[in-house]
């Protein structure tokens, strides 16, 4: 039986892939016949460790350091990927949270801060998506084969979490950008979709929840499936959207959230 999730040798570029959700997405894509996976991270050493994992499993991978908030840095990383593997056919915009260098006031109420703190969220979660998408689109079009753009957003953008107002706005902006991009690129057989995630056991979240069992218990009361997400849960959806199994799906947002929110 053929693998409907086979990527057919498409080259993948995954941002923020040195750990957590991005790492698992990179591993998933590599295991399903990616022609090469560019593992991007702000910290090169993290990316290199993931590359070692992929190569040990028989896949092709390359570590590419880049700050996604800097367009020139992104373009250089994409050029390095193209030189090694060919044009990018799958882009996963995963880098997020408060960016590589969060502002000291990023977690304060937004009305008590200013643009420097807000940009911790807007820079990586919105401009990072715009930069990476812009850098990869020309190659996808030139390649002349189906392309896939997948952006990892947050349920904060749909639910509206208190204390995450600017983050929620940036993620919602990324989702709107993906919908417009989907309309613009459909003629080239390039799809663009979002995956909206909720509490997922990345290393940072896991450590935080283990340190506060009561907070963990209270949080899980908000989930129909009473467990936090695992990076594999998110990677499964990203793989589907990267494959030909999703060839007639574009401009959509899929909630992978344990029932934290429901949507039509």
CSV table of C-alpha atoms in Angstrom, one decimal, residues 55-204:
chain,number,residue,atom,x,y,z
A,55,UNK,CA,20.4,11.7,9.7
A,56,UNK,CA,20.6,8.9,12.3
A,57,UNK,CA,17.2,7.7,11.1
A,58,UNK,CA,18.3,7.8,7.5
A,59,UNK,CA,16.8,11.2,6.5
A,60,UNK,CA,18.4,14.3,4.9
A,61,UNK,CA,18.7,17.5,6.9
A,62,UNK,CA,20.6,20.7,7.2
A,63,UNK,CA,20.9,23.1,10.2
A,64,UNK,CA,20.2,26.8,9.2
A,65,UNK,CA,20.5,29.5,11.7
A,66,UNK,CA,18.3,32.5,11.1
A,67,UNK,CA,16.3,35.2,13.0
A,68,UNK,CA,12.9,35.0,11.3
A,69,UNK,CA,12.2,38.6,12.2
A,70,UNK,CA,15.0,39.6,9.9
A,71,UNK,CA,14.2,39.2,6.2
A,72,UNK,CA,17.8,39.2,5.0
A,73,UNK,CA,18.7,36.5,7.5
A,74,UNK,CA,15.7,34.4,6.3
A,75,UNK,CA,16.6,34.9,2.7
A,76,UNK,CA,20.2,33.7,3.4
A,77,UNK,CA,18.9,30.6,5.2
A,78,UNK,CA,16.5,29.8,2.3
A,79,UNK,CA,19.3,30.2,-0.2
A,80,UNK,CA,21.5,27.9,1.8
A,81,UNK,CA,18.7,25.3,1.8
A,82,UNK,CA,18.1,25.6,-2.0
A,83,UNK,CA,21.9,25.2,-2.6
A,84,UNK,CA,21.9,22.0,-0.6
A,85,UNK,CA,18.6,20.4,-1.6
A,86,UNK,CA,16.7,22.4,-4.2
A,87,UNK,CA,13.7,24.7,-4.1
A,88,UNK,CA,11.6,24.6,-0.9
A,89,UNK,CA,8.3,22.8,-1.4
A,90,UNK,CA,7.0,22.8,2.2
A,91,UNK,CA,7.3,25.7,4.5
A,92,UNK,CA,6.3,25.3,8.2
A,93,UNK,CA,6.1,28.6,10.0
A,94,UNK,CA,6.5,27.3,13.6
A,95,UNK,CA,8.7,29.8,15.4
A,96,UNK,CA,6.7,31.7,17.9
A,97,UNK,CA,6.0,32.6,21.5
A,98,UNK,CA,7.9,35.8,22.5
A,99,UNK,CA,10.7,35.2,20.1
A,100,UNK,CA,14.3,34.3,20.6
A,101,UNK,CA,15.1,37.3,22.8
A,102,UNK,CA,11.8,38.2,24.7
A,103,UNK,CA,11.6,41.7,26.1
A,104,UNK,CA,11.8,41.9,29.9
A,105,UNK,CA,8.2,43.3,30.1
A,106,UNK,CA,6.6,40.9,27.6
A,107,UNK,CA,4.4,39.3,30.2
A,108,UNK,CA,3.2,42.5,31.8
A,109,UNK,CA,-0.3,43.8,30.9
A,110,UNK,CA,0.1,45.3,27.5
A,111,UNK,CA,-1.3,48.7,28.6
A,112,UNK,CA,1.6,49.0,31.1
A,113,UNK,CA,4.2,48.5,28.3
A,114,UNK,CA,4.9,49.8,24.9
A,115,UNK,CA,6.0,48.9,21.4
A,116,UNK,CA,9.3,47.4,22.4
A,117,UNK,CA,7.6,44.8,24.5
A,118,UNK,CA,4.8,44.3,22.0
A,119,UNK,CA,7.3,43.6,19.2
A,120,UNK,CA,8.6,40.5,21.1
A,121,UNK,CA,5.3,38.9,20.0
A,122,UNK,CA,4.5,40.8,16.8
A,123,UNK,CA,8.0,40.3,15.4
A,124,UNK,CA,8.2,36.5,15.5
A,125,UNK,CA,4.5,35.6,15.2
A,126,UNK,CA,3.5,38.0,12.4
A,127,UNK,CA,6.6,39.4,10.6
A,128,UNK,CA,8.4,36.1,11.0
A,129,UNK,CA,5.6,34.4,9.1
A,130,UNK,CA,5.5,37.1,6.4
A,131,UNK,CA,9.3,37.0,6.0
A,132,UNK,CA,9.6,33.3,5.6
A,133,UNK,CA,6.6,33.0,3.3
A,134,UNK,CA,7.9,35.8,1.1
A,135,UNK,CA,11.4,34.2,0.9
A,136,UNK,CA,10.0,30.8,-0.1
A,137,UNK,CA,7.2,31.7,-2.5
A,138,UNK,CA,9.4,32.5,-5.5
A,139,UNK,CA,11.1,29.1,-5.4
A,140,UNK,CA,7.8,27.3,-4.9
A,141,UNK,CA,6.4,29.0,-8.0
A,142,UNK,CA,9.6,28.4,-10.0
A,143,UNK,CA,9.6,24.7,-9.0
A,144,UNK,CA,6.3,24.3,-10.8
A,145,UNK,CA,5.0,21.6,-8.5
A,146,UNK,CA,2.5,21.7,-5.6
A,147,UNK,CA,3.7,23.7,-2.7
A,148,UNK,CA,2.6,23.7,0.9
A,149,UNK,CA,2.7,26.5,3.5
A,150,UNK,CA,1.7,25.7,7.0
A,151,UNK,CA,1.6,28.2,9.9
A,152,UNK,CA,1.4,27.2,13.5
A,153,UNK,CA,-0.8,29.6,15.4
A,154,UNK,CA,-2.4,29.5,18.8
A,155,UNK,CA,-5.9,29.1,20.2
A,156,UNK,CA,-5.2,32.3,22.0
A,157,UNK,CA,-5.9,34.0,18.6
A,158,UNK,CA,-9.4,32.5,18.5
A,159,UNK,CA,-10.3,32.3,22.2
A,160,UNK,CA,-8.7,35.5,23.4
A,161,UNK,CA,-6.5,34.7,26.4
A,162,UNK,CA,-6.2,37.3,29.1
A,163,UNK,CA,-2.6,38.4,29.5
A,164,UNK,CA,-1.8,37.4,25.9
A,165,UNK,CA,-3.5,40.2,24.0
A,166,UNK,CA,-0.7,41.2,21.7
A,167,UNK,CA,0.4,37.6,21.2
A,168,UNK,CA,-3.2,36.7,20.3
A,169,UNK,CA,-3.4,39.6,17.9
A,170,UNK,CA,-0.2,38.6,16.2
A,171,UNK,CA,-1.3,35.0,15.8
A,172,UNK,CA,-4.7,36.2,14.4
A,173,UNK,CA,-2.9,38.4,12.0
A,174,UNK,CA,-0.8,35.4,10.8
A,175,UNK,CA,-4.0,33.5,10.2
A,176,UNK,CA,-5.5,36.3,8.1
A,177,UNK,CA,-2.3,36.5,6.2
A,178,UNK,CA,-2.4,32.8,5.4
A,179,UNK,CA,-6.0,33.1,4.1
A,180,UNK,CA,-5.1,35.9,1.8
A,181,UNK,CA,-1.9,34.0,0.7
A,182,UNK,CA,-4.1,30.9,0.0
A,183,UNK,CA,-6.2,33.0,-2.4
A,184,UNK,CA,-3.2,34.5,-4.1
A,185,UNK,CA,-1.3,31.3,-4.6
A,186,UNK,CA,-4.0,28.8,-5.6
A,187,UNK,CA,-3.3,29.4,-9.3
A,188,UNK,CA,0.2,27.9,-8.7
A,189,UNK,CA,-1.1,24.9,-6.8
A,190,UNK,CA,0.3,26.2,-3.6
A,191,UNK,CA,-1.9,25.8,-0.5
A,192,UNK,CA,-1.7,27.8,2.8
A,193,UNK,CA,-3.2,26.6,6.0
A,194,UNK,CA,-2.9,27.1,9.8
A,195,UNK,CA,-2.8,24.8,12.8
A,196,UNK,CA,-4.2,26.4,16.0
A,197,UNK,CA,-2.7,24.7,19.0
A,198,UNK,CA,-3.5,24.8,22.7
A,199,UNK,CA,-1.4,23.8,25.8
A,200,UNK,CA,1.3,21.5,24.4
A,201,UNK,CA,4.1,19.8,26.4
A,202,UNK,CA,7.1,21.5,25.0
A,203,UNK,CA,10.1,21.5,27.4
A,204,UNK,CA,9.2,25.0,28.7
